[in-house]
Amino acid sequence: MSIFRSEKMSLYQLFLQNESAYRCMSELGELGCVEFRDLNSEATAFQRTFSAEVTRCNEMERKLRYLEGQIVKEDIKIEELLDMPAAPLPKEMVDLEAALDKMESELREINVNAEALNKNFGSLTEMKLTLQNAENYLADRDGIFGVNETTSAAVAPEEGMTQLNMQRFRFVTGVVSTEKAQGFERILWRAGRGNIYLRISPLAEPLKDPVTGNDVHKSVFIAFYQGEQLKGRVKKICEGYHAALYPCPESAGLRRETSVGVYSRLQDLTTILDQTKEHRHRVLVAAAKHLRTWIVKVRKIKGIFHTLNMLSVDVTSKALVAECWIPDADVYKVRLALKQGSEASDSAFPPILNELPTNAKPPTYFRTNKFTHGFQALVNAYGMANYREVNPGLYTIITFPFLFAVMFGDGGHALIVTMFASWMCLNEEKLSKVKGEVFGIIFGGRYIILLMGIFSIYTGFIYNDFFAKAFNIFGSAWVVNYRSEGRPGEEYLIGEGSMESAMLVPDRHYDVCPNRTTSKAYDFDNATDFQSCGHYRQYPYPFGVDPVWVIAENKIVFLNSYKMKLSIILGVFHMSFGVFLNLWNFTYFKRRVSILLEFLPRILFFWPLFGYMMSLMFLKWVKYGANKEERELKSDCAPSILITFINMMLLSYSEEKTRPPNEECKTVFMFGDDEGVTQKTLQIAFVLIAVLSVPVLLFGTPIQFKMKMNRMNKAKNNYSHSGSLGSSGHGDPADREPIVNSTLHVESGGKHDVHDGHSGDYDQNQGSNDDEHNTFGDVMIYQAIHTIEYVLECISHTASYLRLWALSLAHSQLSEVLWFMVLRIGFKALPGYLGSISIFLTFAFWAGATVSILIAMEGMSAFLHTLRLHWVEFQSKFYKGEGVKFHAFHFKRVTDDAKDD
């Protein structure tokens, strides 16, 4: 089962002929179970064999990005792929490259022409608006500018002098951005010292920018000046403010003729622009039909050549040599794919695949599906598992949603979460196409959310908590009968009138017998009748928490005690399971010495202390109770487990420390004789076992390492002595084979074993110790750090599981606040028809706060705390997470269209 341990990996050497390399690599890309090693890591990207082909692919990707941008800008729907196209042949690459080049050139030419036409159209539009504005202002003022040169000789001399003086007034018209209009007016006034008269009129509708296509607000202006000097200043200022100047004749007739000409040209340009847009739209629609196919093909081509660049060239330059990791279960598929690729390329020589012996660290690969992928991603986020190391992802499928449910623990809220997750699971084909980073994360964990909701419904039944209300499914085991202060003389059973809270005390004497369901009073003449009557029916609620605790004053005290103990029990079992998984690793890799020096000291330190404390919790639940006949077994005589554990650790058993809580209780010891000899002896023995296990854990591994190094040095000396004899001509050369390999592992014979550990598996645990800590001092420091860390974390991690109780309490209390402070007030706020309005408003607020706070925020908080319990408290007991992920050459990764395996 590959999810329990990673797939077995082997290193292979692959020989490919040049003519069949492309097709074989294409088949391997479709298969997706081969990871290639880069044999040209020292070469730059431009020094590799197929760098030119990769550059061509990059150029085609650039053209495709340009086409996609134009299509999106035109708001044209891009057709999705129904079937993934196969990788094209190299000769098809040339045709695809030519088609993309032609389409890009055509589209760029269309865009350039359209931009030029839009510029002309914009200029003519601005000129038309300028002429209209000038006509409105100059319609009755033609005489101000005198006559033209053809009529100036026919006027009288006196009038001619006046008109010549008046001809000195000139004007310019144009368009300027509305944002710059105020500054433009101010600078003209300052430059002309008040001798420039300016009129600005904002356009009613914005104009289109010919380059970006965005709306631009502009204003039409007309400026009057006198003299050539002011004329030059005005033009320079217009250039500085990027104001467009347009000619405007002085006479009304010429202005009308010019306006007619501009209008005619605008009509012609509109027709041409419409035809250009239609042609451009047709080109983009045709490109949108094949865009996804082209993108996939180009990326597959690029992926193939990029992988071929990782291969080395044979000395004869006729073959390519590759080194790759292949899962043992997929070797047959790889050989078949190579055979198909070779046959498709008509190669004379088939590919050669040989297994290579190696001591290199194999990559880690887990086969997952759409259900297990999310849970494995949670583990991988902490660190990739070592090769063949026990994978916590398998157990996370159950423990993660369960611990989340312990903290969430509301059946109503969990039902909403379950419905939301079920909706995502049922519509996963449609929702998988939805883009968005946040939604993508939530959708990727849909099965995690589904299990969290289902487990939370279960814990909701255990806590009997549904939207802060409890269901009395099986009938309460309590009969709370008391006289109501508001209605003296009358008695009520719980739920039959009085909803006042009551302190639930199982052995408290009330006026009615709990074994009856009526309110008839009884007299107690003997002790038997007294003990058989009270609150409690003498049998518990069949499943979960009794609903009567919802209205009890001591509800928090009862539930806190229960949930705190439950949190510690779950934590002890969870961490102990992690320690035993470490035993599984030691057994699998045949590290029997580590079982004695690491596993046993750890478990002998943890269980005599915290396992014993957990046993006291079960003993206290079973032995003590309100319905016990013996006085010393009543609830108030039950000793405090925390005080007992502290006295155990301090070996404090003085008379003051062992005094009963009250005089009627005989002893504080929970088992054995009343003097506590048995319990004290057992507790002292447990403390001694825990203390003595620490030196074993601290010094065991370094001493074992020192002994191993001594044996290896002795073996080296023996080999050197035998080598000197061999050089003198004595001995068989076969006998001179070294018995110590390059990794300093002593071999049992004269042959080198390429894999250390179980059944040829690479033992990363052992290998990491030998590689990193090759001296006794390093190993001693390393082991001291881990010993101190383990001793301290046993205490801190056990206390850390109290977050299960804390978050469960916070969630239930917030739910109660929303019920009593919001929804309940809405039910009682207003009478009659107005009450329906108040209920509607308060329910809307309550529903929104429930979803946003109690489900979203509290759910995220519980999720993060659960993640911490798995990463830190659980996985630290056995999981190293120092592995290397298996990155197979797969077209699904190359094309960014990865789906569940």
Tab-separated table of N, CA and C in Angstrom, residues 458-466 469-479 494 504 535-550 558 562 627:
chain	number	residue	atom	x	y	z
A	458	TYR	N	-21.157	13.680	14.728
A	458	TYR	CA	-21.052	12.626	15.748
A	458	TYR	C	-20.748	13.228	17.118
A	459	THR	N	-19.730	14.113	17.192
A	459	THR	CA	-19.418	14.727	18.480
A	459	THR	C	-20.540	15.638	18.944
A	460	GLY	N	-21.325	16.190	17.997
A	460	GLY	CA	-22.500	16.958	18.404
A	460	GLY	C	-23.508	16.098	19.150
A	461	PHE	N	-23.682	14.840	18.711
A	461	PHE	CA	-24.549	13.913	19.442
A	461	PHE	C	-23.927	13.534	20.795
A	462	ILE	N	-22.601	13.399	20.833
A	462	ILE	CA	-21.942	13.084	22.103
A	462	ILE	C	-22.133	14.228	23.103
A	463	TYR	N	-21.883	15.465	22.660
A	463	TYR	CA	-22.065	16.626	23.527
A	463	TYR	C	-23.536	17.009	23.684
A	464	ASN	N	-24.393	16.440	22.828
A	464	ASN	CA	-25.819	16.807	22.798
A	464	ASN	C	-25.955	18.318	22.628
A	465	ASP	N	-25.330	18.811	21.582
A	465	ASP	CA	-25.259	20.257	21.339
A	465	ASP	C	-25.595	20.513	19.879
A	466	PHE	N	-26.748	21.166	19.645
A	466	PHE	CA	-27.195	21.527	18.294
A	466	PHE	C	-27.681	22.963	18.342
A	469	LYS	N	-28.617	24.067	21.717
A	469	LYS	CA	-29.778	23.405	22.315
A	469	LYS	C	-29.510	21.901	22.350
A	470	ALA	N	-30.181	21.223	23.299
A	470	ALA	CA	-30.020	19.784	23.464
A	470	ALA	C	-31.325	19.081	23.125
A	471	PHE	N	-31.222	17.862	22.622
A	471	PHE	CA	-32.391	17.049	22.285
A	471	PHE	C	-32.550	15.927	23.316
A	472	ASN	N	-33.749	15.807	23.813
A	472	ASN	CA	-34.046	14.744	24.781
A	472	ASN	C	-34.581	13.541	24.017
A	473	ILE	N	-33.675	12.799	23.401
A	473	ILE	CA	-34.072	11.705	22.516
A	473	ILE	C	-34.499	10.480	23.315
A	474	PHE	N	-33.714	10.108	24.309
A	474	PHE	CA	-33.965	8.859	25.040
A	474	PHE	C	-34.642	9.074	26.386
A	475	GLY	N	-34.921	10.289	26.739
A	475	GLY	CA	-35.490	10.565	28.050
A	475	GLY	C	-34.406	10.809	29.066
A	476	SER	N	-34.490	11.922	29.765
A	476	SER	CA	-33.450	12.299	30.700
A	476	SER	C	-33.379	11.318	31.865
A	477	ALA	N	-32.179	11.115	32.386
A	477	ALA	CA	-31.968	10.262	33.556
A	477	ALA	C	-32.121	11.035	34.852
A	478	TRP	N	-32.573	12.291	34.761
A	478	TRP	CA	-32.736	13.129	35.940
A	478	TRP	C	-34.192	13.548	36.067
A	479	VAL	N	-34.674	13.615	37.285
A	479	VAL	CA	-36.002	14.151	37.580
A	479	VAL	C	-35.808	15.278	38.574
A	494	ILE	N	-39.005	18.494	35.388
A	494	ILE	CA	-38.270	19.295	34.418
A	494	ILE	C	-38.977	19.253	33.075
A	504	LEU	N	-27.586	20.443	39.738
A	504	LEU	CA	-27.767	18.995	39.685
A	504	LEU	C	-26.779	18.327	40.632
A	535	HIS	N	-32.464	13.140	42.881
A	535	HIS	CA	-32.535	13.618	41.500
A	535	HIS	C	-32.368	12.510	40.485
A	536	TYR	N	-31.469	11.614	40.718
A	536	TYR	CA	-30.959	10.691	39.698
A	536	TYR	C	-31.793	9.415	39.660
A	537	ARG	N	-32.062	8.937	38.415
A	537	ARG	CA	-32.848	7.718	38.251
A	537	ARG	C	-32.009	6.454	38.447
A	538	GLN	N	-30.718	6.599	38.698
A	538	GLN	CA	-29.794	5.494	38.949
A	538	GLN	C	-29.369	4.761	37.670
A	539	TYR	N	-29.683	5.307	36.515
A	539	TYR	CA	-29.127	4.765	35.268
A	539	TYR	C	-28.818	5.942	34.353
A	540	PRO	N	-27.710	5.876	33.596
A	540	PRO	CA	-27.266	7.039	32.817
A	540	PRO	C	-28.066	7.209	31.529
A	541	TYR	N	-27.864	8.382	30.937
A	541	TYR	CA	-28.418	8.646	29.612
A	541	TYR	C	-27.746	7.713	28.610
A	542	PRO	N	-28.501	7.060	27.719
A	542	PRO	CA	-27.922	5.995	26.878
A	542	PRO	C	-26.765	6.437	25.992
A	543	PHE	N	-26.830	7.655	25.429
A	543	PHE	CA	-25.808	8.052	24.451
A	543	PHE	C	-25.553	9.544	24.605
A	544	GLY	N	-24.301	9.884	24.921
A	544	GLY	CA	-23.931	11.284	25.007
A	544	GLY	C	-24.286	11.906	26.340
A	545	VAL	N	-24.280	13.235	26.335
A	545	VAL	CA	-24.541	14.016	27.545
A	545	VAL	C	-26.039	14.163	27.741
A	546	ASP	N	-26.465	14.014	28.981
A	546	ASP	CA	-27.878	14.156	29.318
A	546	ASP	C	-28.352	15.571	29.003
A	547	PRO	N	-29.508	15.732	28.346
A	547	PRO	CA	-29.972	17.081	27.969
A	547	PRO	C	-30.293	17.973	29.151
A	548	VAL	N	-30.474	17.395	30.338
A	548	VAL	CA	-30.824	18.227	31.481
A	548	VAL	C	-29.680	19.148	31.890
A	549	TRP	N	-28.457	18.827	31.474
A	549	TRP	CA	-27.327	19.667	31.841
A	549	TRP	C	-27.381	21.040	31.174
A	550	VAL	N	-28.212	21.205	30.147
A	550	VAL	CA	-28.293	22.497	29.472
A	550	VAL	C	-28.797	23.581	30.412
A	558	PHE	N	-19.314	20.599	35.306
A	558	PHE	CA	-19.394	19.204	34.884
A	558	PHE	C	-18.721	18.983	33.532
A	562	TYR	N	-15.216	16.894	32.411
A	562	TYR	CA	-15.302	15.785	31.446
A	562	TYR	C	-14.408	16.037	30.235
A	627	ASN	N	-23.839	7.670	43.280
A	627	ASN	CA	-24.769	6.589	43.599
A	627	ASN	C	-24.102	5.433	44.332
